[in-house]
Structure formats: structure tokens, C-alpha cells
XYZ file of C-alpha atoms in Angstrom:
677
model
C 11.172 4.220 15.622
C 14.854 3.582 16.077
C 16.245 2.030 19.221
C 18.648 4.466 20.857
C 21.832 4.106 22.852
C 23.994 2.571 20.135
C 23.759 5.232 17.475
C 26.364 4.875 14.745
C 27.762 1.525 15.954
C 29.192 -0.394 13.026
C 27.919 -3.924 12.366
C 31.323 -5.403 11.583
C 32.355 -4.905 15.195
C 29.786 -7.462 16.330
C 31.206 -10.940 16.882
C 30.971 -13.077 13.743
C 30.312 -10.161 11.383
C 33.211 -9.093 9.252
C 33.283 -6.883 6.199
C 31.662 -9.468 3.896
C 28.626 -10.055 6.124
C 28.380 -6.314 6.828
C 28.058 -5.757 3.066
C 25.361 -8.439 2.907
C 23.430 -6.710 5.705
C 23.827 -3.404 3.867
C 21.997 -4.907 0.885
C 19.047 -5.379 3.258
C 19.270 -1.754 4.358
C 20.944 -2.579 7.672
C 24.186 -0.694 8.286
C 24.231 -0.017 12.020
C 23.226 -1.639 15.296
C 20.086 0.539 15.712
C 18.997 -0.458 12.196
C 19.634 -4.114 13.064
C 17.451 -3.855 16.185
C 14.708 -2.441 13.928
C 15.126 -5.173 11.294
C 11.973 -7.021 12.293
C 11.218 -10.651 11.341
C 8.984 -11.194 8.318
C 7.375 -14.282 9.912
C 7.629 -16.689 12.857
C 7.759 -20.469 13.232
C 6.049 -21.757 16.354
C 8.157 -24.734 17.483
C 6.888 -24.738 21.065
C 4.381 -27.583 20.787
C 5.104 -31.159 19.695
C 2.586 -33.027 17.551
C 2.076 -36.776 17.974
C 3.013 -38.852 14.939
C -0.537 -40.131 14.467
C -1.855 -36.537 14.187
C 0.610 -35.332 11.563
C -1.017 -34.025 8.389
C 0.567 -34.366 4.973
C 2.307 -31.120 4.026
C 2.268 -29.476 7.470
C 5.385 -28.306 9.262
C 5.550 -29.475 12.867
C 7.659 -30.736 15.774
C 7.558 -34.351 16.897
C 9.291 -35.939 19.889
C 10.351 -39.448 18.925
C 12.688 -42.263 19.899
C 15.003 -43.753 17.262
C 13.734 -47.325 16.731
C 16.046 -48.694 14.042
C 19.654 -48.644 12.962
C 20.652 -46.008 10.417
C 20.767 -47.234 6.831
C 23.312 -45.567 4.537
C 21.719 -45.264 1.082
C 22.940 -44.098 -2.321
C 24.412 -40.602 -2.703
C 25.100 -40.279 1.017
C 21.463 -40.447 2.137
C 20.735 -41.683 5.675
C 17.438 -43.305 6.670
C 16.039 -44.642 9.958
C 12.700 -44.957 11.743
C 11.524 -43.108 14.836
C 8.364 -43.503 16.885
C 6.317 -42.162 19.763
C 3.441 -43.808 21.631
C 1.023 -43.171 18.738
C 2.941 -44.324 15.680
C 6.153 -44.453 13.693
C 7.658 -42.498 10.807
C 10.739 -42.425 8.580
C 13.475 -39.840 8.982
C 15.629 -39.203 5.893
C 18.697 -37.000 5.485
C 20.116 -36.413 2.004
C 23.836 -35.781 1.324
C 24.699 -36.010 5.031
C 26.292 -39.453 5.397
C 28.093 -38.401 8.596
C 24.732 -38.470 10.395
C 24.761 -42.287 10.191
C 27.077 -42.177 13.216
C 24.941 -39.594 15.032
C 21.688 -41.454 15.694
C 21.529 -44.574 17.888
C 18.598 -46.843 18.615
C 16.866 -45.698 21.834
C 18.002 -42.052 21.622
C 15.158 -39.528 21.954
C 15.112 -36.429 19.737
C 12.799 -33.574 18.827
C 12.526 -33.257 15.035
C 11.150 -30.225 13.201
C 10.246 -30.594 9.546
C 7.616 -30.857 6.837
C 5.540 -34.046 6.954
C 5.162 -36.111 3.803
C 2.714 -38.979 3.490
C 3.918 -41.581 0.978
C 3.052 -45.186 0.224
C 5.337 -46.308 3.073
C 3.790 -43.945 5.614
C 4.742 -40.592 7.114
C 8.255 -39.170 6.795
C 10.430 -36.105 7.416
C 13.175 -35.184 4.941
C 16.166 -33.204 6.257
C 14.428 -32.081 9.473
C 16.060 -29.889 12.077
C 16.692 -31.774 15.300
C 18.156 -31.714 18.796
C 18.253 -34.149 21.740
C 14.961 -34.119 23.646
C 16.623 -33.039 26.874
C 18.316 -30.064 25.224
C 15.311 -28.477 23.468
C 15.433 -24.695 23.324
C 18.043 -23.958 20.700
C 16.355 -25.376 17.587
C 12.957 -26.367 18.990
C 10.844 -25.499 22.028
C 10.663 -21.819 21.064
C 9.128 -19.361 18.606
C 11.741 -18.825 15.909
C 11.969 -15.533 13.980
C 12.268 -15.697 10.181
C 14.135 -12.787 8.594
C 14.551 -11.581 5.045
C 17.829 -12.831 3.631
C 20.268 -12.045 0.856
C 23.294 -13.784 -0.631
C 25.906 -14.374 2.045
C 23.515 -14.472 5.010
C 21.754 -17.381 6.746
C 18.948 -17.181 9.289
C 21.389 -18.177 12.015
C 23.700 -15.281 11.036
C 20.901 -12.740 11.447
C 19.692 -14.297 14.712
C 23.165 -14.165 16.261
C 23.695 -10.575 15.139
C 20.299 -9.417 16.430
C 20.922 -11.152 19.765
C 24.166 -9.225 20.209
C 22.540 -5.950 19.167
C 19.740 -6.382 21.713
C 22.281 -7.165 24.436
C 23.972 -3.843 23.695
C 20.846 -1.779 24.361
C 21.234 0.403 27.466
C 19.647 -1.056 30.604
C 17.137 1.765 30.931
C 16.362 2.059 27.231
C 12.923 3.461 26.362
C 11.532 4.897 23.133
C 9.679 8.170 22.648
C 6.270 7.267 24.078
C 5.656 9.420 27.178
C 5.243 7.297 30.308
C 1.721 8.582 30.993
C 0.562 7.533 27.503
C 2.176 4.097 27.826
C 0.414 3.639 31.158
C -2.962 4.873 29.891
C -3.004 2.358 27.026
C -1.309 -0.511 28.887
C 1.695 -0.574 26.591
C 4.604 -2.831 27.479
C 8.064 -1.310 27.909
C 10.123 -0.578 24.811
C 12.864 -2.983 25.899
C 10.312 -5.791 26.356
C 8.854 -4.947 22.925
C 12.169 -5.123 21.079
C 13.185 -8.324 22.856
C 9.906 -10.081 22.103
C 9.448 -8.863 18.553
C 12.667 -10.749 17.770
C 12.656 -13.582 20.308
C 9.118 -13.884 21.711
C 8.550 -15.824 24.913
C 5.156 -16.889 23.589
C 2.444 -15.648 21.219
C 0.983 -13.324 23.864
C 4.370 -11.643 24.329
C 4.665 -11.255 20.558
C 1.233 -9.572 20.399
C 2.165 -7.164 23.216
C 5.458 -6.309 21.501
C 3.827 -5.692 18.155
C 1.168 -3.508 19.773
C 3.785 -1.303 21.452
C 5.902 -0.924 18.319
C 2.940 -0.104 16.078
C 1.813 2.494 18.605
C 5.349 3.947 18.686
C 5.426 4.132 14.888
C 1.997 5.753 14.864
C 3.016 8.218 17.550
C 6.123 9.264 15.608
C 4.007 9.686 12.487
C 1.407 11.955 14.066
C 4.175 14.024 15.639
C 5.797 14.374 12.227
C 2.474 15.403 10.743
C 2.114 17.919 13.546
C 5.427 19.406 12.401
C 4.199 19.576 8.798
C 0.880 21.004 9.917
C 2.622 23.450 12.265
C 4.535 24.884 9.320
C 1.262 25.733 7.599
C -0.936 26.584 10.595
C 0.520 30.026 11.070
C 0.602 30.891 7.374
C -1.775 33.669 6.361
C -4.003 33.079 3.361
C -5.551 35.541 0.958
C -8.780 36.570 2.712
C -11.606 36.079 0.235
C -15.024 37.640 0.542
C -17.745 35.384 2.007
C -18.776 32.883 -0.648
C -22.004 32.911 -2.612
C -21.966 30.093 -5.166
C -25.503 30.735 -6.479
C -24.283 32.319 -9.739
C -21.949 29.394 -10.362
C -24.499 26.667 -9.596
C -27.113 28.484 -11.722
C -24.819 28.079 -14.753
C -24.778 24.291 -14.404
C -27.077 21.980 -16.400
C -27.617 19.904 -13.241
C -28.001 20.405 -9.515
C -24.945 19.702 -7.317
C -25.369 17.088 -4.608
C -25.583 18.034 -0.943
C -22.146 16.497 -0.386
C -20.635 18.654 -3.138
C -22.223 21.796 -1.692
C -20.973 20.855 1.771
C -17.401 20.426 0.496
C -17.598 23.736 -1.374
C -18.777 25.457 1.811
C -16.012 23.938 3.956
C -13.358 25.050 1.477
C -14.859 28.533 1.157
C -14.864 28.819 4.951
C -11.106 28.214 4.930
C -10.490 30.646 2.087
C -12.409 33.465 3.765
C -10.834 32.903 7.204
C -7.589 34.766 6.647
C -5.490 31.585 7.050
C -4.154 29.473 4.207
C -6.431 26.560 3.272
C -4.734 23.173 3.297
C -7.582 20.743 2.620
C -8.153 17.293 1.123
C -11.381 16.575 -0.748
C -11.785 12.822 -0.786
C -14.560 11.036 -2.625
C -15.560 7.924 -4.472
C -15.157 7.427 -8.210
C -17.585 9.714 -10.049
C -18.700 11.696 -6.989
C -17.992 15.056 -8.635
C -14.761 16.305 -7.062
C -13.867 18.193 -10.255
C -17.044 20.262 -9.936
C -15.994 21.288 -6.419
C -12.588 22.314 -7.779
C -14.250 24.302 -10.578
C -16.441 26.136 -8.063
C -13.393 27.114 -6.001
C -11.461 28.206 -9.091
C -14.448 30.426 -9.983
C -14.539 31.701 -6.377
C -10.813 32.567 -6.537
C -11.367 34.452 -9.808
C -14.205 36.461 -8.201
C -11.639 37.524 -5.614
C -9.048 38.567 -8.198
C -6.865 35.465 -7.933
C -5.597 32.911 -10.434
C -5.621 29.153 -9.907
C -3.343 26.261 -10.868
C -4.613 22.691 -11.320
C -1.910 19.975 -11.400
C -2.654 16.446 -12.697
C -0.247 13.463 -12.653
C -0.329 12.702 -16.421
C -0.746 14.625 -19.652
C -3.876 12.655 -20.527
C -5.556 13.607 -17.244
C -4.405 17.198 -17.677
C -6.067 17.243 -21.122
C -9.311 15.871 -19.693
C -9.368 18.316 -16.783
C -8.541 21.209 -19.100
C -11.553 20.400 -21.275
C -13.877 19.880 -18.280
C -12.805 22.957 -16.319
C -12.836 25.179 -19.403
C -16.453 24.167 -19.915
C -17.400 25.090 -16.337
C -15.654 28.486 -16.566
C -16.686 29.490 -20.103
C -20.089 31.015 -19.091
C -18.185 33.588 -16.991
C -15.634 34.492 -19.664
C -12.783 33.032 -17.618
C -9.828 31.811 -19.684
C -7.961 28.570 -18.956
C -4.576 27.610 -20.415
C -2.812 24.263 -20.578
C 0.821 23.555 -19.674
C 2.391 20.141 -20.346
C 5.864 18.927 -21.245
C 4.954 17.894 -24.788
C 3.560 21.278 -25.858
C 5.287 23.144 -28.672
C 7.422 26.173 -27.864
C 4.954 28.692 -29.287
C 1.909 27.273 -27.485
C 3.856 27.104 -24.230
C 5.083 30.711 -24.604
C 1.531 31.969 -25.211
C 0.273 30.106 -22.121
C 3.091 31.493 -19.963
C 2.419 35.046 -21.172
C -1.305 34.689 -20.381
C -0.496 33.560 -16.828
C 2.133 36.224 -16.194
C -0.176 39.012 -17.415
C -3.205 37.750 -15.518
C -5.203 37.213 -18.731
C -5.666 33.522 -17.821
C -7.586 32.714 -14.645
C -6.501 29.075 -14.617
C -3.503 26.952 -15.596
C -4.102 23.213 -15.988
C -1.023 21.057 -16.368
C 1.362 18.376 -15.178
C 4.633 18.751 -13.263
C 5.457 21.364 -15.927
C 3.573 23.835 -13.709
C 6.329 23.736 -11.080
C 9.156 24.464 -13.525
C 11.181 27.626 -13.067
C 9.789 29.434 -16.113
C 6.181 29.498 -14.887
C 5.002 32.655 -13.116
C 1.577 34.006 -12.190
C 0.304 37.544 -11.805
C -1.550 36.615 -8.607
C -1.789 32.931 -7.763
C -4.334 32.350 -5.018
C -5.390 28.667 -5.296
C -3.488 25.458 -6.057
C -5.393 22.225 -6.768
C -3.657 18.842 -7.145
C -5.552 15.843 -8.486
C -4.865 12.306 -7.230
C -3.153 13.343 -3.987
C -1.201 10.075 -3.633
C 0.725 10.832 -6.855
C 2.237 14.016 -5.407
C 4.349 14.618 -2.322
C 4.328 17.456 0.172
C 7.352 19.014 -1.554
C 5.661 19.110 -4.967
C 2.529 20.738 -3.566
C 4.697 23.283 -1.779
C 6.739 24.051 -4.908
C 3.593 25.007 -6.793
C 2.133 26.995 -3.887
C 5.387 28.966 -3.610
C 4.655 30.555 -6.994
C 2.245 32.838 -5.178
C 1.819 34.526 -1.798
C -0.652 33.346 0.851
C -1.840 30.589 -1.498
C -4.730 28.263 -0.643
C -4.108 24.553 -1.354
C -6.731 21.935 -2.237
C -5.791 18.306 -2.927
C -8.186 15.685 -4.285
C -8.165 11.905 -4.022
C -10.496 9.310 -5.508
C -9.055 6.581 -3.293
C -11.623 6.025 -0.531
C -10.083 5.102 2.808
C -11.776 4.890 6.214
C -12.087 8.299 7.852
C -9.959 7.211 10.849
C -7.029 6.421 8.579
C -7.616 9.572 6.532
C -7.149 11.628 9.699
C -3.794 9.908 10.250
C -2.390 9.556 6.747
C -3.480 13.048 5.729
C -2.817 14.503 9.157
C -1.279 17.622 7.613
C -4.588 18.391 5.884
C -8.159 19.193 6.829
C -10.453 16.571 5.307
C -13.717 17.000 3.407
C -15.497 13.854 2.248
C -17.955 13.659 -0.656
C -19.986 10.597 0.272
C -22.816 10.966 -2.246
C -22.933 10.173 -5.970
C -24.791 12.366 -8.476
C -28.219 10.962 -9.422
C -28.525 8.945 -12.608
C -25.211 7.084 -12.500
C -25.786 3.485 -13.591
C -24.644 0.723 -11.235
C -21.913 -1.407 -12.823
C -22.996 -5.077 -12.881
C -20.082 -7.035 -11.435
C -19.288 -10.737 -11.852
C -16.537 -12.871 -10.287
C -15.746 -15.796 -12.622
C -12.880 -18.138 -13.557
C -10.798 -18.144 -16.724
C -13.149 -20.858 -18.049
C -15.443 -17.923 -18.850
C -12.952 -16.625 -21.457
C -14.741 -17.766 -24.638
C -18.180 -16.562 -23.495
C -16.619 -13.254 -22.489
C -15.046 -12.863 -25.937
C -18.443 -13.363 -27.557
C -19.959 -10.744 -25.232
C -17.158 -8.291 -26.086
C -17.697 -8.895 -29.833
C -21.418 -8.172 -29.449
C -20.968 -4.919 -27.543
C -18.122 -3.707 -29.752
C -20.443 -4.382 -32.679
C -22.930 -2.025 -31.008
C -20.240 0.666 -30.795
C -19.091 0.138 -27.209
C -15.469 -0.006 -25.951
C -13.668 -2.309 -23.513
C -10.913 -2.098 -20.879
C -8.886 -5.246 -20.112
C -6.507 -5.011 -17.124
C -3.652 -7.461 -16.473
C -1.426 -7.541 -13.352
C 1.903 -7.681 -15.226
C 3.437 -6.392 -18.443
C 5.192 -9.558 -19.643
C 6.309 -12.947 -18.281
C 9.275 -12.780 -15.941
C 10.518 -13.275 -12.422
C 7.971 -10.824 -11.012
C 5.060 -12.538 -12.734
C 4.011 -15.722 -10.864
C 2.739 -18.764 -12.766
C -0.710 -18.428 -14.387
C -0.341 -14.643 -14.568
C -2.127 -13.068 -17.535
C 0.294 -10.460 -18.900
C -0.696 -7.381 -20.896
C 1.640 -7.820 -23.868
C 0.780 -11.473 -24.464
C -2.938 -10.992 -23.903
C -3.191 -8.039 -26.291
C -1.599 -10.205 -28.994
C -3.972 -13.072 -28.177
C -7.068 -10.867 -28.381
C -5.826 -9.455 -31.667
C -5.896 -13.023 -33.047
C -9.184 -14.090 -31.441
C -11.332 -10.981 -31.954
C -11.363 -10.650 -35.717
C -12.039 -7.109 -36.913
C -11.645 -5.602 -33.420
C -9.027 -2.870 -32.949
C -6.867 -3.806 -29.935
C -4.380 -1.477 -28.229
C -1.985 -1.983 -25.310
C -0.516 0.437 -22.740
C 1.736 -0.117 -19.735
C 4.083 1.722 -17.433
C 7.296 0.928 -19.320
C 6.173 2.882 -22.361
C 7.372 6.425 -22.833
C 4.756 8.869 -21.593
C 4.201 10.327 -25.061
C 3.597 6.890 -26.627
C 1.269 5.872 -23.786
C -0.714 9.113 -23.992
C -1.060 8.731 -27.788
C -2.651 5.282 -27.384
C -4.908 6.515 -24.572
C -5.974 9.470 -26.707
C -6.800 7.095 -29.574
C -8.940 5.006 -27.212
C -10.670 8.124 -25.880
C -11.371 9.221 -29.466
C -12.908 5.820 -30.286
C -10.121 4.693 -32.634
C -9.352 1.647 -30.431
C -12.103 -0.805 -29.411
C -10.321 -2.855 -26.727
C -7.551 -1.401 -24.573
C -5.360 -3.955 -22.767
C -3.324 -2.383 -19.988
C -1.760 -2.698 -16.577
C -3.068 -0.516 -13.751
C -1.830 2.674 -15.442
C -5.508 3.357 -16.247
C -6.509 3.074 -12.571
C -7.390 6.717 -12.024
C -8.860 9.624 -13.893
C -9.342 8.159 -17.383
C -12.793 9.233 -18.543
C -14.203 7.366 -21.559
C -18.024 7.391 -21.312
C -18.297 4.999 -24.270
C -16.370 2.253 -22.404
C -18.902 -0.143 -20.861
C -16.894 -3.328 -20.101
C -14.047 -3.698 -17.611
C -12.271 -7.079 -17.545
C -9.687 -7.655 -14.792
C -7.538 -10.777 -14.970
C -6.009 -12.362 -11.842
C -8.374 -10.152 -9.856
C -7.542 -11.956 -6.613
C -4.087 -10.332 -6.702
C -5.450 -6.794 -6.407
C -6.701 -4.983 -3.333
C -10.451 -4.381 -3.184
C -10.054 -0.604 -3.249
C -7.851 -0.855 -6.327
C -10.402 -3.102 -8.044
C -13.083 -0.556 -7.199
C -10.943 2.193 -8.757
C -10.501 0.133 -11.915
C -14.224 -0.633 -12.067
C -14.829 3.111 -11.881
C -13.390 3.522 -15.384
C -16.700 2.226 -16.773
C -20.261 3.261 -16.007
C -19.474 6.892 -16.798
C -21.996 7.217 -19.617
C -25.700 6.487 -20.018
C -25.275 2.832 -21.090
C -25.389 -0.208 -18.809
C -21.838 -1.226 -17.884
C -20.221 -4.459 -16.719
C -17.152 -5.511 -14.733
C -15.768 -9.074 -14.940
C -13.332 -10.178 -12.231
C -11.504 -13.232 -13.587
C -9.850 -15.356 -10.921
C -6.615 -17.154 -11.686
C -6.902 -18.899 -8.308
C -10.430 -20.086 -7.500
C -10.221 -20.365 -3.704
C -12.716 -19.688 -0.934
C -10.635 -16.714 0.231
C -10.572 -15.206 -3.275
C -14.313 -15.673 -3.725
C -15.045 -14.166 -0.301
C -12.934 -11.077 -1.058
C -14.345 -10.530 -4.534
C -17.917 -11.011 -3.319
C -17.478 -7.768 -1.334
C -16.925 -5.916 -4.603
C -19.599 -7.882 -6.428
C -22.265 -6.902 -3.886
C -21.165 -3.364 -3.070
C -20.618 -0.118 -4.985
C -19.764 2.102 -1.998
C -16.022 2.793 -2.122
C -15.803 3.686 1.566
C -17.536 0.465 2.643
C -15.249 -1.492 0.303
C -12.207 0.235 1.796
C -13.367 -0.732 5.307
C -13.710 -4.361 4.210
C -10.314 -4.276 2.528
C -8.748 -2.916 5.718
C -10.308 -5.676 7.822
C -9.303 -8.446 5.403
C -5.763 -7.331 4.590
C -4.839 -5.254 7.640
C -3.804 -1.628 7.593
C -0.072 -1.858 7.086
C 2.958 -3.946 6.316
C 4.550 -3.639 9.759
C 6.119 -7.098 9.796
C 7.000 -7.170 6.123
C 9.753 -5.645 4.041
C 8.257 -2.149 4.034
C 9.089 -0.966 7.537
C 9.065 2.781 7.110
C 6.707 5.453 5.907
C 3.018 5.157 6.653
C 2.838 2.108 8.879
C -0.701 1.926 10.215
C -1.562 -1.185 12.205
C -4.978 -2.826 12.288
C -6.203 -0.801 15.249
C -9.040 -3.168 16.058
C -6.832 -6.256 16.248
C -4.188 -4.385 18.223
C -6.820 -3.667 20.869
C -6.240 -0.023 21.512
C -9.045 2.419 20.797
C -9.062 5.019 18.059
C -8.993 7.619 20.860
C -5.336 6.679 21.304
C -4.614 8.297 17.947
C -6.188 11.542 19.030
C -4.340 11.402 22.352
C -1.138 11.144 20.342
C -2.245 13.995 18.084
C -3.072 16.187 21.081
C 0.288 15.477 22.721
C 2.122 16.084 19.462
C 0.600 19.573 19.252
C 2.566 20.738 22.293
C 5.313 18.111 22.515
C 7.947 20.393 21.076
C 7.355 23.229 23.538
C 6.426 21.236 26.632
C 8.950 20.426 29.348
C 6.641 17.827 30.920
C 8.716 14.988 29.499
C 11.987 14.471 27.683
C 11.333 14.970 23.971
C 14.819 14.316 22.620
C 13.988 10.854 21.253
C 10.539 12.053 20.224
C 12.084 14.929 18.316
C 14.514 12.592 16.564
C 11.850 10.051 15.592
C 9.404 12.730 14.481
C 12.042 14.524 12.409
C 12.938 11.241 10.701
C 9.287 10.722 9.767
C 8.985 14.383 8.806
C 11.859 14.022 6.337
C 10.277 10.856 4.905
C 7.034 12.766 4.313
C 8.881 15.637 2.660
C 10.716 13.204 0.371
C 7.569 11.384 -0.835
């Protein structure tokens, strides 16, 4: 949420910032004083406590208060060396390429030094430490120092000075958009205190209070924005369908739907028969049967004289859904057509004619569905698969091809229900928390790269039995974005091609053209490729029942929920399946994280663990806009605070109980971000 009172102020008018530094700030996304106030530190250095020399640990960064005990020695290349000591021991202080410092330090002078300790054969030392006289601590040491992101042309001191001036320019009575009664109810500090202490904290407690207030403010703006989005849809009428009876549909199935599937179908049907437009998310774990729920609703729409559109993020997924949904609808004589960008002109024209005439009950496709040439006779239901791949605007564009259209979005990314209510605040939420019977558990192992040769032998054996294998790498090729010891897809595919004699190896990644990538995926689906090496482009939706091994390299670099999604690509047939998590960094933290996945197959429980381990947002990092959800437990305000915010946001824009000008501005900013997703 932006700090007010200095809207539009140009950075170059701050002391010490001319045009060159203003351009450098612009590269960091900071162009005005309000943006500078909201340019939060990425980390902090606690320089408030001094460590005694005897307690220094090799490699740690710390402050020490010492007396200079020797004369300065001027060494080669302008290096300066002297010894300093406290009551517990002595250490060497070395400055490189700063010969002028030889005149600075005198025996008996007391300084506070801040640096990284190094234990060598001559004892402990600091190289190029920061320092200041012991009686003047407070500028360099004796405080918590913010650490900001930098770019060429900016130093930490430049950003600190600029932020200090920006904070001093805030109006005396500045407050953000949180109503006073809410701030009081949840013991939130003032906005001015929060901004001051997020940049220059008095102590760690003040920093925690500041962070808590700012996360709450961000959350409050978000739920208000979602209230705006939801308010747009709340009053929209929807085609009123007859009360649902799914017995004919379920009787046509070769299996019995789960209770969770039936519950989701009932919740959706309740919306569709209410007279208001449905706007609902169906969220469920990998393999829980969301597509069956969509098929039931498509059938239900057809029984009420309406067509449906099903939009998938890739052509491969559109192909798979087209085949699956056509199978569900065939017993009722309902026709489905496919619409993708790569279709020939004749096939596309025939599909468009079938939709315009009403001959086709369902269109399954990619973004091609929202193109200008697509029209329906009577579109009543829009379904989008993998909700996070589509924005509000794309859903709306498809829904606008009909009148009073019901909208269903599906996601196979399990997140805790509390966060689902926030992130998908513009949607009603149905959760499928039950897997169909008979799905085999995927045996999961966390191992090191030393397992490589044994794993190759295992792959050769199963490929010899007719099985297929996924191998996932975190990067496409070596480069700046690929840290050392990263297994990259291109290199590893070539390596496997050499090591696995007679095995057909393919490779896909995000830099390929969509048509080339889909051709390789189709070959793998058809069984013409034995081992598919890829990046995370295969994370969702790919359905190859014959694939029984998933190998994930550098697994410690992925989130647990993402690993669970990748694991969900296997175990989709009737054969025992396996997932191998290969660690590039064998640490206790990595093993602890991966053990959660190894011992658990419940995506929602895994998501909860991932949230606790990694936190819920990137509030102090480089991503400081969009869906910033703090770790509510660690921030020590109850989940009820979210619902208080949601309740207030429902009437905030019509209530005169408090000034909503800043609230309106913040909410509209978030609203526009949501619309632009």
C-alpha cells in the first residue's frame, strides 16, 4: 500500500539524487517518493550487539569492540595491517588497497569493527571491516542496518540517504487505509511507525511490529480489491437452470463418483439453478477427478439448452481434455468440437459453424476460444482448467461470448483453505478432498546424485518392461540463472542418450516453440519416446498412464507443492509407480523438507507444510506487489482478521463511517493488478 502525502514527487529533487541516480532507481522500479518509501529492504544486518574476540566463529559476520594494540604496518600493494584486542583475546585487522588508513589508527584508540571473521594459522582476523570510534557508534554500528536491492550506479548508502529523506517528507499525521477501529482491534502499530521501522528499526521487536502492520495493510487492500471484483459479478444474473438430477449422468459411468465429487457437483448445480451467475473454483489434488465434475456440469448445461466452453492452457492439454470429455458425453449424443491455434482452416471452419449453429454442445480449446471469430448459439457455461494460468480478464473475455454465463475454474494446486479464501476471494470455493479408489500410491525416495548409476539400471529394467519415464531438471542449459551443480535439461538429455543404449530419449522445455513442444509431448504420450527429459513445463495436466517413474534433479530447489504436482504425473495407471527426488545439496534442511513429500501423499497437507516452512509470501523480497500473503501464524494475528477485513470491504465503498479515499486508491491499484494478471 503506497504511502500518501507526497504523490508524484520526483526523486531527483531529493538531496544527493540527480538525473543519473534517478535513472538507477528507475531500473529498480522506483520513480517517485511514495515508491521509494515502499521500497522495502531485502534483509537486515543486526549490528547492535558486540561479540567478544574469544567467541568469534570462523565465517560469521559480527561486531567487536577492540583497542588498537600495535602500530600499523604498511604492506605490499597498499595493504595496512595491525592488531586489536579486547579483554578476551586479540585479532588482526587488515585493509587492502587503503594505504591512507595507516595514518588513521593509533595504538590505544578504541573502535567498533564490523566484518566477517576468518580463522587462519595466525589466529582470527577481519579483512576490510567497517569501523567507527567506540564513542561514536550509531552511524555504522550499534543499529540494525537495512540491506536494499541495488543496481549499477547505486550503493547501499545512496539508498539509505534517499529513503531517510523520503520518510522525513511524510506528512505528520500520515496514516494508511486501515480503519482506526480495525487497527485498534488487532493491536496494529501506526502506519508512520511501521514505515519508519521497516526501514530503520529501533530493534527486532519494532521490526516485527512494522512488518505485521504492513502485511495486514497489504492484505486489507487485497481483500478490498477482491470485493470490487466480486461486486462486479455478484449482481449479475445467470441462466436459471432446472434443479439438477445427475442420476442419468452417473449411471452412464463405468465407476462410482466419490462423495467429494458429488458434493462439488451439487454445490455448482446450486449456483446454476439460483438465478445468479456461478463464479466458482473447484480445487483438488492431482487425480481427484475434477474433469468428471466439469463433464457433469457440461452435461447439465446441455440438458438446459446451453452450450459450454472448456479452455485449457496448452494444445496438448486441450487434446487430452477433448478426448476425455467427448467420452463422457458420447452416451448422450452430445457433440464436442476442438479449437486450437494449430488447426487447419477447414477443420477450424467446421468447428466454428457447429458452435454458431448450436450443433456442438461443447468447445474444447486454448486461448483460440477467446478470439473474435468464435461465436456460440447459446453459451451458458465456461470452464477454465489450471486457474493460475489464466487471469480474470481472460475468463471474462470468454464469458462475454454469451449472456448470463456461469463460470467454473479448476485448479490442481492444493493450497490451505484459508489462503484459498483470500487468493481466490472473487470466487466461491469447492474442494475435492478425496481420491477415487484404486489409485496406487507413488513410492517416493529422497536420494543423492550418487544414486545415478543404480537409477539408470532401474530405468533400463522398467523401460525394457514397456514403461516410460519422466526426468525433470530445474534449468534448460548452463548460464547465469543456473547455479553451480545444477542439472540442466539439455545436457542431461544428451547424457542419458549416451548412457542408456537403445532407449529413446526426448527433451522439452519452455523456450521451444509450442508446436515443437507439443509434437514431442504427443510422441511421448503415444509411446514413441521412452524417457522424456524436461523442465517444469510438464508440471500440470499431462496424462500418460504408462509413465511409472518420475525423477526430479536438484529437488531441494523446488517447493513441496510443486514437487507434489510433478509426482502426480505418474501413478495414473494400474502399475506401481516411483518418484526419485535427487538432492544436489544434501543438507539437514533439504532432507527435512523432502521427507514431508516422502511420507505424505495428501496435497493439502503438503501445502500446509510448505507454507509453514517457506512462509506465505515474499513481502521482504523483490516481489512486493500482487498476492502478498504473510505467514499469519508468525505475524500473530488470527485468521478472523481476514474475515473482518472482508466484511468491512463489503460495505467500505458505500459507508461514511470512515474516510475511504486512501482505501479506494489502494484497492483500485490492487484491482487493476488482478485484472492485468
